[in-house]
mmCIF file of C-alpha atoms and ligand atoms in Angstrom:
data_model
loop_
_atom_site.group_PDB
_atom_site.id
_atom_site.type_symbol
_atom_site.label_atom_id
_atom_site.label_comp_id
_atom_site.label_asym_id
_atom_site.label_seq_id
_atom_site.Cartn_x
_atom_site.Cartn_y
_atom_site.Cartn_z
ATOM 1 C CA UNK A 1 0.002 -0.026 0.035
ATOM 2 C CA UNK A 2 1.370 3.428 -0.895
ATOM 3 C CA UNK A 3 1.583 5.916 2.177
ATOM 4 C CA UNK A 4 2.901 9.324 2.730
ATOM 5 C CA UNK A 5 6.423 9.685 4.014
ATOM 6 C CA UNK A 6 5.768 12.222 6.870
ATOM 7 C CA UNK A 7 9.314 12.733 7.635
ATOM 8 C CA UNK A 8 10.241 13.526 3.977
ATOM 9 C CA UNK A 9 7.014 15.719 3.575
ATOM 10 C CA UNK A 10 7.889 17.673 6.843
ATOM 11 C CA UNK A 11 11.244 18.104 5.468
ATOM 12 C CA UNK A 12 10.042 19.483 2.127
ATOM 13 C CA UNK A 13 7.597 21.841 3.729
ATOM 14 C CA UNK A 14 9.904 23.333 6.367
ATOM 15 C CA UNK A 15 13.041 23.462 4.199
ATOM 16 C CA UNK A 16 12.165 23.169 0.668
ATOM 17 C CA UNK A 17 15.093 25.179 -0.642
ATOM 18 C CA UNK A 18 14.963 27.136 -4.144
ATOM 19 C CA UNK A 19 11.318 27.049 -4.781
ATOM 20 C CA UNK A 20 11.656 29.236 -8.007
ATOM 21 C CA UNK A 21 13.986 27.482 -10.286
ATOM 22 C CA UNK A 22 13.800 27.191 -14.052
ATOM 23 C CA UNK A 23 10.323 28.424 -14.966
ATOM 24 C CA UNK A 24 8.518 28.444 -11.965
ATOM 25 C CA UNK A 25 9.488 32.135 -11.222
ATOM 26 C CA UNK A 26 7.945 33.049 -14.801
ATOM 27 C CA UNK A 27 4.529 34.515 -13.460
ATOM 28 C CA UNK A 28 3.064 35.327 -10.166
ATOM 29 C CA UNK A 29 0.052 33.323 -9.020
ATOM 30 C CA UNK A 30 -1.768 32.969 -5.515
ATOM 31 C CA UNK A 31 -1.076 29.805 -3.509
ATOM 32 C CA UNK A 32 1.215 28.239 -5.983
ATOM 33 C CA UNK A 33 2.656 25.117 -4.733
ATOM 34 C CA UNK A 34 6.215 24.667 -3.586
ATOM 35 C CA UNK A 35 7.272 22.542 -6.590
ATOM 36 C CA UNK A 36 9.324 19.988 -4.272
ATOM 37 C CA UNK A 37 5.719 18.740 -2.966
ATOM 38 C CA UNK A 38 4.107 17.857 -6.368
ATOM 39 C CA UNK A 39 7.654 16.245 -7.217
ATOM 40 C CA UNK A 40 7.452 14.146 -4.019
ATOM 41 C CA UNK A 41 3.977 13.032 -5.154
ATOM 42 C CA UNK A 42 4.452 12.458 -8.823
ATOM 43 C CA UNK A 43 7.448 10.187 -8.045
ATOM 44 C CA UNK A 44 5.549 8.256 -5.252
ATOM 45 C CA UNK A 45 2.393 7.682 -7.451
ATOM 46 C CA UNK A 46 3.541 7.302 -10.933
ATOM 47 C CA UNK A 47 6.343 5.691 -13.173
ATOM 48 C CA UNK A 48 8.199 7.246 -16.282
ATOM 49 C CA UNK A 49 5.826 8.053 -19.245
ATOM 50 C CA UNK A 50 2.667 7.732 -17.230
ATOM 51 C CA UNK A 51 -0.173 10.209 -17.425
ATOM 52 C CA UNK A 52 -0.610 12.838 -14.513
ATOM 53 C CA UNK A 53 -3.522 15.102 -14.112
ATOM 54 C CA UNK A 54 -3.924 18.295 -12.166
ATOM 55 C CA UNK A 55 -7.355 19.482 -12.527
ATOM 56 C CA UNK A 56 -6.852 22.736 -10.681
ATOM 57 C CA UNK A 57 -3.357 23.383 -12.214
ATOM 58 C CA UNK A 58 -3.515 27.265 -11.609
ATOM 59 C CA UNK A 59 0.098 28.288 -12.451
ATOM 60 C CA UNK A 60 1.067 24.934 -13.742
ATOM 61 C CA UNK A 61 3.541 23.612 -10.826
ATOM 62 C CA UNK A 62 2.547 20.081 -11.127
ATOM 63 C CA UNK A 63 2.867 20.138 -15.100
ATOM 64 C CA UNK A 64 6.477 21.448 -14.969
ATOM 65 C CA UNK A 65 7.602 19.009 -12.362
ATOM 66 C CA UNK A 66 5.853 16.216 -14.434
ATOM 67 C CA UNK A 67 7.834 17.230 -17.567
ATOM 68 C CA UNK A 68 11.042 17.392 -15.628
ATOM 69 C CA UNK A 69 10.466 13.918 -14.182
ATOM 70 C CA UNK A 70 9.498 12.395 -17.506
ATOM 71 C CA UNK A 71 5.769 11.951 -17.168
ATOM 72 C CA UNK A 72 3.208 13.125 -19.390
ATOM 73 C CA UNK A 73 0.671 15.491 -18.070
ATOM 74 C CA UNK A 74 -2.787 17.257 -18.499
ATOM 75 C CA UNK A 75 -3.539 20.539 -16.688
ATOM 76 C CA UNK A 76 -7.213 21.936 -16.491
ATOM 77 C CA UNK A 77 -7.886 25.388 -14.896
ATOM 78 C CA UNK A 78 -10.904 27.578 -15.270
ATOM 79 C CA UNK A 79 -8.822 30.730 -15.226
ATOM 80 C CA UNK A 80 -7.555 31.543 -18.789
ATOM 81 C CA UNK A 81 -4.234 33.275 -17.592
ATOM 82 C CA UNK A 82 -3.648 30.027 -15.335
ATOM 83 C CA UNK A 83 -4.065 27.778 -18.271
ATOM 84 C CA UNK A 84 -1.955 30.132 -20.315
ATOM 85 C CA UNK A 85 0.963 30.285 -18.109
ATOM 86 C CA UNK A 86 0.662 26.520 -17.385
ATOM 87 C CA UNK A 87 1.128 26.059 -21.233
ATOM 88 C CA UNK A 88 4.065 28.385 -21.508
ATOM 89 C CA UNK A 89 6.099 27.230 -18.482
ATOM 90 C CA UNK A 90 6.018 23.807 -19.566
ATOM 91 C CA UNK A 91 6.765 24.179 -23.244
ATOM 92 C CA UNK A 92 10.312 23.878 -24.485
ATOM 93 C CA UNK A 93 11.443 26.902 -26.783
ATOM 94 C CA UNK A 94 14.020 26.494 -29.613
ATOM 95 C CA UNK A 95 17.162 28.262 -28.694
ATOM 96 C CA UNK A 96 17.309 30.089 -31.928
ATOM 97 C CA UNK A 97 13.891 31.779 -31.257
ATOM 98 C CA UNK A 98 14.978 32.780 -27.842
ATOM 99 C CA UNK A 99 18.001 34.475 -29.328
ATOM 100 C CA UNK A 100 15.604 36.621 -31.172
ATOM 101 C CA UNK A 101 14.555 38.195 -27.797
ATOM 102 C CA UNK A 102 17.583 40.674 -27.300
ATOM 103 C CA UNK A 103 17.240 42.279 -30.758
ATOM 104 C CA UNK A 104 13.490 42.454 -30.328
ATOM 105 C CA UNK A 105 13.923 44.409 -27.034
ATOM 106 C CA UNK A 106 16.174 46.854 -28.750
ATOM 107 C CA UNK A 107 13.724 47.566 -31.280
ATOM 108 C CA UNK A 108 10.892 47.985 -28.517
ATOM 109 C CA UNK A 109 13.156 50.463 -26.819
ATOM 110 C CA UNK A 110 13.788 52.481 -30.042
ATOM 111 C CA UNK A 111 10.074 52.476 -30.749
ATOM 112 C CA UNK A 112 9.505 53.764 -27.382
ATOM 113 C CA UNK A 113 12.146 56.226 -27.408
ATOM 114 C CA UNK A 114 11.136 57.519 -30.970
ATOM 115 C CA UNK A 115 7.506 57.840 -29.968
ATOM 116 C CA UNK A 116 8.465 60.107 -26.844
ATOM 117 C CA UNK A 117 10.678 62.055 -28.718
ATOM 118 C CA UNK A 118 8.159 62.701 -31.723
ATOM 119 C CA UNK A 119 5.275 62.496 -29.785
ATOM 120 C CA UNK A 120 3.784 60.552 -32.686
ATOM 121 C CA UNK A 121 3.067 57.123 -33.911
ATOM 122 C CA UNK A 122 5.501 57.217 -37.091
ATOM 123 C CA UNK A 123 4.645 54.339 -39.117
ATOM 124 C CA UNK A 124 3.646 52.029 -36.326
ATOM 125 C CA UNK A 125 0.117 51.858 -34.947
ATOM 126 C CA UNK A 126 0.004 51.171 -30.968
ATOM 127 C CA UNK A 127 -3.539 50.758 -30.062
ATOM 128 C CA UNK A 128 -4.066 51.276 -26.368
ATOM 129 C CA UNK A 129 -6.863 48.797 -25.283
ATOM 130 C CA UNK A 130 -10.050 50.202 -24.056
ATOM 131 C CA UNK A 131 -11.397 48.777 -20.911
ATOM 132 C CA UNK A 132 -13.310 49.902 -17.842
ATOM 133 C CA UNK A 133 -11.306 52.421 -15.364
ATOM 134 C CA UNK A 134 -8.087 51.949 -17.558
ATOM 135 C CA UNK A 135 -6.907 55.547 -16.708
ATOM 136 C CA UNK A 136 -7.627 54.791 -13.131
ATOM 137 C CA UNK A 137 -5.283 51.948 -12.988
ATOM 138 C CA UNK A 138 -2.421 52.914 -15.302
ATOM 139 C CA UNK A 139 -0.452 56.226 -15.643
ATOM 140 C CA UNK A 140 -0.630 57.721 -19.449
ATOM 141 C CA UNK A 141 3.301 57.035 -20.119
ATOM 142 C CA UNK A 142 2.952 53.396 -18.597
ATOM 143 C CA UNK A 143 0.001 52.722 -20.986
ATOM 144 C CA UNK A 144 1.936 53.962 -23.687
ATOM 145 C CA UNK A 145 4.901 51.825 -22.996
ATOM 146 C CA UNK A 146 2.676 48.880 -22.537
ATOM 147 C CA UNK A 147 0.909 49.295 -25.856
ATOM 148 C CA UNK A 148 4.192 49.717 -27.646
ATOM 149 C CA UNK A 149 5.391 46.459 -26.142
ATOM 150 C CA UNK A 150 2.209 44.483 -26.722
ATOM 151 C CA UNK A 151 1.905 45.691 -30.314
ATOM 152 C CA UNK A 152 5.410 44.719 -31.039
ATOM 153 C CA UNK A 153 5.134 41.358 -29.580
ATOM 154 C CA UNK A 154 1.787 41.040 -31.976
ATOM 155 C CA UNK A 155 3.288 42.493 -34.797
ATOM 156 C CA UNK A 156 6.649 40.989 -35.194
ATOM 157 C CA UNK A 157 6.932 37.632 -37.058
ATOM 158 C CA UNK A 158 7.367 35.154 -34.362
ATOM 159 C CA UNK A 159 6.643 31.377 -33.696
ATOM 160 C CA UNK A 160 3.465 30.856 -31.660
ATOM 161 C CA UNK A 161 5.368 29.521 -28.823
ATOM 162 C CA UNK A 162 7.830 32.429 -28.419
ATOM 163 C CA UNK A 163 5.106 34.855 -28.931
ATOM 164 C CA UNK A 164 3.156 33.419 -25.926
ATOM 165 C CA UNK A 165 6.458 33.323 -23.973
ATOM 166 C CA UNK A 166 7.022 36.949 -24.521
ATOM 167 C CA UNK A 167 3.246 37.742 -23.705
ATOM 168 C CA UNK A 168 3.434 35.932 -20.517
ATOM 169 C CA UNK A 169 6.534 37.966 -19.488
ATOM 170 C CA UNK A 170 4.534 41.163 -20.536
ATOM 171 C CA UNK A 171 1.651 39.835 -18.216
ATOM 172 C CA UNK A 172 3.970 39.138 -15.322
ATOM 173 C CA UNK A 173 4.766 43.017 -15.266
ATOM 174 C CA UNK A 174 1.250 44.513 -15.464
ATOM 175 C CA UNK A 175 0.370 44.685 -11.661
ATOM 176 C CA UNK A 176 3.806 45.995 -10.907
ATOM 177 C CA UNK A 177 3.569 48.816 -13.229
ATOM 178 C CA UNK A 178 -0.133 49.437 -12.756
ATOM 179 C CA UNK A 179 -1.703 51.381 -9.837
ATOM 180 C CA UNK A 180 -2.905 48.093 -8.254
ATOM 181 C CA UNK A 181 -1.315 47.819 -4.644
ATOM 182 C CA UNK A 182 0.113 44.312 -4.732
ATOM 183 C CA UNK A 183 -0.832 40.898 -6.305
ATOM 184 C CA UNK A 184 -3.432 40.329 -3.880
ATOM 185 C CA UNK A 185 -4.518 43.619 -2.871
ATOM 186 C CA UNK A 186 -6.937 45.223 -5.354
ATOM 187 C CA UNK A 187 -6.773 48.916 -4.095
ATOM 188 C CA UNK A 188 -5.096 51.625 -6.070
ATOM 189 C CA UNK A 189 -2.528 54.062 -5.332
ATOM 190 C CA UNK A 190 -0.230 56.093 -7.696
ATOM 191 C CA UNK A 191 3.371 54.472 -7.784
ATOM 192 C CA UNK A 192 6.296 56.476 -8.743
ATOM 193 C CA UNK A 193 7.172 55.236 -12.182
ATOM 194 C CA UNK A 194 9.766 57.077 -14.322
ATOM 195 C CA UNK A 195 9.463 57.001 -18.076
ATOM 196 C CA UNK A 196 11.082 53.967 -19.609
ATOM 197 C CA UNK A 197 10.926 52.093 -16.223
ATOM 198 C CA UNK A 198 8.085 49.845 -17.617
ATOM 199 C CA UNK A 199 10.271 48.763 -20.670
ATOM 200 C CA UNK A 200 13.248 48.254 -18.474
ATOM 201 C CA UNK A 201 11.206 46.069 -16.165
ATOM 202 C CA UNK A 202 10.035 44.032 -19.136
ATOM 203 C CA UNK A 203 13.448 43.725 -20.451
ATOM 204 C CA UNK A 204 14.851 42.594 -17.332
ATOM 205 C CA UNK A 205 12.125 40.247 -16.899
ATOM 206 C CA UNK A 206 12.574 38.497 -20.615
ATOM 207 C CA UNK A 207 16.308 38.334 -20.267
ATOM 208 C CA UNK A 208 15.590 36.181 -16.969
ATOM 209 C CA UNK A 209 13.092 34.096 -18.715
ATOM 210 C CA UNK A 210 15.212 33.396 -21.744
ATOM 211 C CA UNK A 211 18.044 32.468 -19.539
ATOM 212 C CA UNK A 212 15.612 29.951 -17.439
ATOM 213 C CA UNK A 213 14.071 28.643 -20.594
ATOM 214 C CA UNK A 214 17.513 27.739 -21.888
ATOM 215 C CA UNK A 215 18.422 25.822 -18.775
ATOM 216 C CA UNK A 216 14.753 24.090 -18.776
ATOM 217 C CA UNK A 217 15.392 23.070 -22.536
ATOM 218 C CA UNK A 218 18.390 21.120 -21.302
ATOM 219 C CA UNK A 219 16.863 19.516 -18.392
ATOM 220 C CA UNK A 220 13.246 18.843 -19.016
ATOM 221 C CA UNK A 221 11.879 15.729 -20.827
ATOM 222 C CA UNK A 222 10.263 15.545 -24.144
ATOM 223 C CA UNK A 223 6.969 14.270 -22.257
ATOM 224 C CA UNK A 224 3.724 15.998 -23.720
ATOM 225 C CA UNK A 225 1.993 18.674 -21.534
ATOM 226 C CA UNK A 226 -1.449 19.755 -22.418
ATOM 227 C CA UNK A 227 -3.474 22.513 -20.491
ATOM 228 C CA UNK A 228 -7.115 23.169 -21.004
ATOM 229 C CA UNK A 229 -8.898 26.395 -19.899
ATOM 230 C CA UNK A 230 -11.954 24.215 -18.594
ATOM 231 C CA UNK A 231 -14.208 23.771 -15.810
ATOM 232 C CA UNK A 232 -13.519 20.911 -13.173
ATOM 233 C CA UNK A 233 -17.083 20.039 -13.191
ATOM 234 C CA UNK A 234 -17.194 19.557 -17.010
ATOM 235 C CA UNK A 235 -14.226 17.109 -17.686
ATOM 236 C CA UNK A 236 -16.131 15.023 -20.072
ATOM 237 C CA UNK A 237 -13.501 15.583 -22.769
ATOM 238 C CA UNK A 238 -11.158 13.369 -20.749
ATOM 239 C CA UNK A 239 -11.785 9.709 -21.435
ATOM 240 C CA UNK A 240 -12.387 7.097 -18.630
ATOM 241 C CA UNK A 241 -9.574 5.167 -17.051
ATOM 242 C CA UNK A 242 -6.671 7.006 -18.939
ATOM 243 C CA UNK A 243 -5.159 8.832 -15.737
ATOM 244 C CA UNK A 244 -2.270 7.212 -13.659
ATOM 245 C CA UNK A 245 -2.324 9.595 -10.960
ATOM 246 C CA UNK A 246 -3.915 13.031 -10.014
ATOM 247 C CA UNK A 247 -1.931 15.583 -7.943
ATOM 248 C CA UNK A 248 -3.703 18.652 -7.094
ATOM 249 C CA UNK A 249 -4.783 21.567 -4.768
ATOM 250 C CA UNK A 250 -8.320 22.836 -5.271
ATOM 251 C CA UNK A 251 -9.338 26.456 -4.125
ATOM 252 C CA UNK A 252 -9.793 26.527 -0.474
ATOM 253 C CA UNK A 253 -13.249 27.867 0.269
ATOM 254 C CA UNK A 254 -13.497 31.656 1.042
ATOM 255 C CA UNK A 255 -9.642 32.350 0.535
ATOM 256 C CA UNK A 256 -8.945 33.879 -2.846
ATOM 257 C CA UNK A 257 -10.679 35.795 -5.808
ATOM 258 C CA UNK A 258 -8.350 34.524 -8.564
ATOM 259 C CA UNK A 259 -10.294 36.341 -11.126
ATOM 260 C CA UNK A 260 -9.737 39.482 -9.204
ATOM 261 C CA UNK A 261 -5.946 39.813 -8.981
ATOM 262 C CA UNK A 262 -5.298 39.328 -12.308
ATOM 263 C CA UNK A 263 -8.070 41.436 -13.973
ATOM 264 C CA UNK A 264 -5.798 44.056 -15.296
ATOM 265 C CA UNK A 265 -3.562 41.360 -17.050
ATOM 266 C CA UNK A 266 -6.422 39.802 -18.759
ATOM 267 C CA UNK A 267 -7.547 43.166 -20.025
ATOM 268 C CA UNK A 268 -4.290 43.538 -21.707
ATOM 269 C CA UNK A 269 -4.004 40.108 -22.968
ATOM 270 C CA UNK A 270 -7.810 40.151 -24.367
ATOM 271 C CA UNK A 271 -9.015 37.488 -22.151
ATOM 272 C CA UNK A 272 -12.489 37.210 -20.867
ATOM 273 C CA UNK A 273 -12.701 37.411 -16.985
ATOM 274 C CA UNK A 274 -16.496 38.377 -15.895
ATOM 275 C CA UNK A 275 -17.518 34.723 -16.397
ATOM 276 C CA UNK A 276 -14.977 33.811 -13.655
ATOM 277 C CA UNK A 277 -17.136 35.390 -11.102
ATOM 278 C CA UNK A 278 -19.710 32.838 -11.645
ATOM 279 C CA UNK A 279 -17.685 29.716 -12.252
ATOM 280 C CA UNK A 280 -14.639 30.160 -9.929
ATOM 281 C CA UNK A 281 -15.097 27.629 -7.032
ATOM 282 C CA UNK A 282 -14.766 28.733 -3.289
ATOM 283 C CA UNK A 283 -14.006 32.592 -4.257
ATOM 284 C CA UNK A 284 -14.164 35.148 -1.366
ATOM 285 C CA UNK A 285 -16.805 36.915 -3.731
ATOM 286 C CA UNK A 286 -18.976 33.912 -3.432
ATOM 287 C CA UNK A 287 -18.582 32.846 0.112
ATOM 288 C CA UNK A 288 -17.734 36.358 1.893
ATOM 289 C CA UNK A 289 -19.652 38.947 -0.332
ATOM 290 C CA UNK A 290 -22.580 37.156 -1.631
ATOM 291 C CA UNK A 291 -23.003 34.851 1.578
ATOM 292 C CA UNK A 292 -23.074 31.501 -0.319
ATOM 293 C CA UNK A 293 -22.545 28.643 2.214
ATOM 294 C CA UNK A 294 -20.310 25.577 2.106
ATOM 295 C CA UNK A 295 -22.930 23.215 0.470
ATOM 296 C CA UNK A 296 -22.327 24.926 -2.864
ATOM 297 C CA UNK A 297 -18.711 24.203 -2.582
ATOM 298 C CA UNK A 298 -19.237 20.745 -1.808
ATOM 299 C CA UNK A 299 -21.583 20.301 -4.612
ATOM 300 C CA UNK A 300 -19.203 21.831 -7.040
ATOM 301 C CA UNK A 301 -16.325 19.669 -5.987
ATOM 302 C CA UNK A 302 -18.463 16.648 -5.900
ATOM 303 C CA UNK A 303 -18.946 17.021 -9.792
ATOM 304 C CA UNK A 304 -15.206 17.157 -10.084
ATOM 305 C CA UNK A 305 -14.552 14.102 -7.736
ATOM 306 C CA UNK A 306 -16.967 12.115 -9.897
ATOM 307 C CA UNK A 307 -14.875 12.920 -12.960
ATOM 308 C CA UNK A 308 -11.629 12.200 -10.920
ATOM 309 C CA UNK A 309 -13.124 8.867 -9.981
ATOM 310 C CA UNK A 310 -13.975 8.163 -13.764
ATOM 311 C CA UNK A 311 -10.685 9.131 -15.524
ATOM 312 C CA UNK A 312 -8.325 7.601 -12.953
ATOM 313 C CA UNK A 313 -7.294 4.070 -13.855
ATOM 314 C CA UNK A 314 -8.305 1.273 -11.119
ATOM 315 C CA UNK A 315 -6.299 1.108 -7.949
ATOM 316 C CA UNK A 316 -4.308 4.315 -8.605
ATOM 317 C CA UNK A 317 -4.128 7.564 -6.555
ATOM 318 C CA UNK A 318 -5.287 11.022 -5.960
ATOM 319 C CA UNK A 319 -3.120 13.218 -3.607
ATOM 320 C CA UNK A 320 -5.114 16.327 -2.844
ATOM 321 C CA UNK A 321 -3.657 19.208 -1.132
ATOM 322 C CA UNK A 322 -6.359 21.415 0.832
ATOM 323 C CA UNK A 323 -6.714 23.913 3.758
ATOM 324 C CA UNK A 324 -9.089 24.701 6.573
ATOM 325 C CA UNK A 325 -11.479 27.319 5.704
ATOM 326 C CA UNK A 326 -13.738 29.692 7.607
ATOM 327 C CA UNK A 327 -17.108 30.629 6.262
ATOM 328 C CA UNK A 328 -19.228 33.317 8.414
ATOM 329 C CA UNK A 329 -17.149 32.191 11.691
ATOM 330 C CA UNK A 330 -17.787 28.555 10.901
ATOM 331 C CA UNK A 331 -14.536 26.449 10.445
ATOM 332 C CA UNK A 332 -14.349 23.903 7.787
ATOM 333 C CA UNK A 333 -11.570 21.232 7.956
ATOM 334 C CA UNK A 334 -9.978 20.271 4.584
ATOM 335 C CA UNK A 335 -9.572 16.693 5.638
ATOM 336 C CA UNK A 336 -13.435 16.330 6.384
ATOM 337 C CA UNK A 337 -14.217 18.069 3.209
ATOM 338 C CA UNK A 338 -12.205 15.619 1.283
ATOM 339 C CA UNK A 339 -13.436 12.689 3.493
ATOM 340 C CA UNK A 340 -16.940 13.383 2.468
ATOM 341 C CA UNK A 341 -16.125 13.770 -1.099
ATOM 342 C CA UNK A 342 -13.979 10.664 -1.230
ATOM 343 C CA UNK A 343 -16.937 8.615 0.486
ATOM 344 C CA UNK A 344 -19.497 10.152 -1.816
ATOM 345 C CA UNK A 345 -17.835 8.722 -5.112
ATOM 346 C CA UNK A 346 -16.408 5.612 -3.777
ATOM 347 C CA UNK A 347 -12.488 6.567 -3.108
ATOM 348 C CA UNK A 348 -10.765 4.985 -0.267
ATOM 349 C CA UNK A 349 -8.634 7.330 2.052
ATOM 350 C CA UNK A 350 -5.402 5.690 2.642
ATOM 351 C CA UNK A 351 -3.289 8.488 4.174
ATOM 352 C CA UNK A 352 -3.308 12.040 5.438
ATOM 353 C CA UNK A 353 -0.779 14.502 6.857
ATOM 354 C CA UNK A 354 -1.410 18.255 8.182
ATOM 355 C CA UNK A 355 0.542 21.205 8.972
ATOM 356 C CA UNK A 356 0.198 24.984 9.596
ATOM 357 C CA UNK A 357 -1.626 26.485 6.635
ATOM 358 C CA UNK A 358 0.591 28.546 3.991
ATOM 359 C CA UNK A 359 3.761 26.525 4.359
ATOM 360 C CA UNK A 360 3.544 24.509 1.313
ATOM 361 C CA UNK A 361 2.344 27.370 -0.863
ATOM 362 C CA UNK A 362 3.741 30.467 -1.642
ATOM 363 C CA UNK A 363 1.217 32.861 -0.641
ATOM 364 C CA UNK A 364 1.419 36.476 -1.127
ATOM 365 C CA UNK A 365 -1.303 37.175 1.302
ATOM 366 C CA UNK A 366 0.082 37.620 4.979
ATOM 367 C CA UNK A 367 -3.613 37.286 6.543
ATOM 368 C CA UNK A 368 -3.569 33.955 4.848
ATOM 369 C CA UNK A 369 -0.277 32.797 6.243
ATOM 370 C CA UNK A 370 -0.754 34.012 9.815
ATOM 371 C CA UNK A 371 -3.660 31.827 10.749
ATOM 372 C CA UNK A 372 -4.065 28.846 12.947
ATOM 373 C CA UNK A 373 -5.695 26.845 10.232
ATOM 374 C CA UNK A 374 -4.027 23.440 8.984
ATOM 375 C CA UNK A 375 -3.269 22.388 5.552
ATOM 376 C CA UNK A 376 -3.961 18.633 4.603
ATOM 377 C CA UNK A 377 -2.127 16.260 2.354
ATOM 378 C CA UNK A 378 -4.630 13.486 1.604
ATOM 379 C CA UNK A 379 -3.872 10.386 -0.399
ATOM 380 C CA UNK A 380 -6.953 8.343 -1.537
ATOM 381 C CA UNK A 381 -7.300 5.197 -3.659
ATOM 382 C CA UNK A 382 -9.338 4.427 -6.628
ATOM 383 C CA UNK A 383 -10.856 1.022 -5.662
ATOM 384 C CA UNK A 384 -12.989 -0.177 -8.601
HETATM 385 C C1 LIG B 1 -4.985 26.562 -5.020
HETATM 386 S S1 LIG B 1 -4.892 27.064 -6.680
HETATM 387 C C2 LIG B 1 -4.021 25.793 -7.637
HETATM 388 C C3 LIG B 1 -2.633 26.338 -7.510
HETATM 389 C C4 LIG B 1 -1.711 25.504 -8.434
HETATM 390 N N1 LIG B 1 -1.416 24.131 -7.500
HETATM 391 C C5 LIG B 1 -0.154 26.091 -8.525
HETATM 392 O O1 LIG B 1 0.746 25.415 -8.170
HETATM 393 O O2 LIG B 1 -0.322 27.214 -9.115
HETATM 394 C C6 LIG B 1 -6.656 26.605 -7.290
HETATM 395 C C7 LIG B 1 -6.824 26.619 -8.793
HETATM 396 O O3 LIG B 1 -8.252 26.331 -8.762
HETATM 397 C C8 LIG B 1 -8.797 26.976 -9.962
HETATM 398 N N2 LIG B 1 -10.454 27.113 -10.107
HETATM 399 C C9 LIG B 1 -11.293 27.514 -9.345
HETATM 400 N N3 LIG B 1 -12.533 27.079 -9.796
HETATM 401 C C10 LIG B 1 -12.288 26.186 -11.022
HETATM 402 C C11 LIG B 1 -13.245 25.270 -11.851
HETATM 403 N N4 LIG B 1 -14.518 25.436 -11.564
HETATM 404 N N5 LIG B 1 -12.549 24.593 -12.451
HETATM 405 C C12 LIG B 1 -11.306 24.448 -12.796
HETATM 406 N N6 LIG B 1 -10.340 25.290 -11.953
HETATM 407 C C13 LIG B 1 -10.911 26.115 -11.084
HETATM 408 C C14 LIG B 1 -8.411 28.424 -9.688
HETATM 409 O O4 LIG B 1 -8.470 29.148 -10.767
HETATM 410 C C15 LIG B 1 -7.070 28.188 -9.321
HETATM 411 O O5 LIG B 1 -5.934 28.222 -10.057
#
């Protein structure tokens, strides 16, 4: 019987070492796994070339680790930006394409300087996207620089993978150069951003990403990674009995609003986000602002669990990492929630470990980290 090695897991959680290696630092995302955790779970639950599923893949940590470990993988996330970054972070890019980054950055710099000098758009159009409250969130010179960067990425003759890579770097700097206070604080204040600082931030980011992608190319396997922007409740596109292990962490009820933190980024990337208010499971919007109770969370999760049971091969495992939550002053324990869900679909719980919440994910949210709530790793088996 497979069990969780408690000593090793405690070691991983308390002293993980570098959690930002290779492509893991490409883009901020709330409550990312520390990569060492999915690595341990993937190794324990699967063999080379087997198929791993992360049905709440978020920023793609499990997928990157699966690729590094020589497993095939599928990621699913309702968040368009999550699915996008999962794909970019786990896709190798030809070295020749990466070499095009430096000259491209020089051309962008010239375009920005020429634009500032002539106050015109000589021979090049820089459409500034139009979205609600745009001028509240971005200062005029930042808007211009971002527009020139975005237009350059879109109008240059680039491979689709490299274009997406450049767009992800672009997305990663948006909150920093906007008036949004921080990654998880959606209030605004006017930051001091000198001219060209937006471009310089982008150049630094892309240079770092290029270096990291070259390393990733060297060490990652060629196993396929597919990421879907889809709803966990509607996984009908995945076939029965095709997955060798599921390694995942669902949204913890009433903890985050994934749609909200990345709203400005999605405005720039032409991604829809309004629909997320409706379909994001466990959001603070639903549980804190709209007063939705835990039952709705459990019903949504149960639909996901029914698919997990169906797609997972007989006798194989699901490892799920979930935190305790508070909704309207009531505490909901993560292990109880998973027990109920497992029981309802016929999964057998094999093992469980808990520790202080926030240790195994890299949260930006201090309030989230400093509670007494626990986080749980629960191992279940698909006995058919
Ligand atoms: C705890 S995060 C996962 C973080 C991930 N482990 C990582 O390392 O980045 C939970 C994810 O569930 C996603 N999610 C919320 N509702 C969903 C739904 N209905 N279907 C699929 N994913 C959903 C959120 O967008 C979020 O990315």
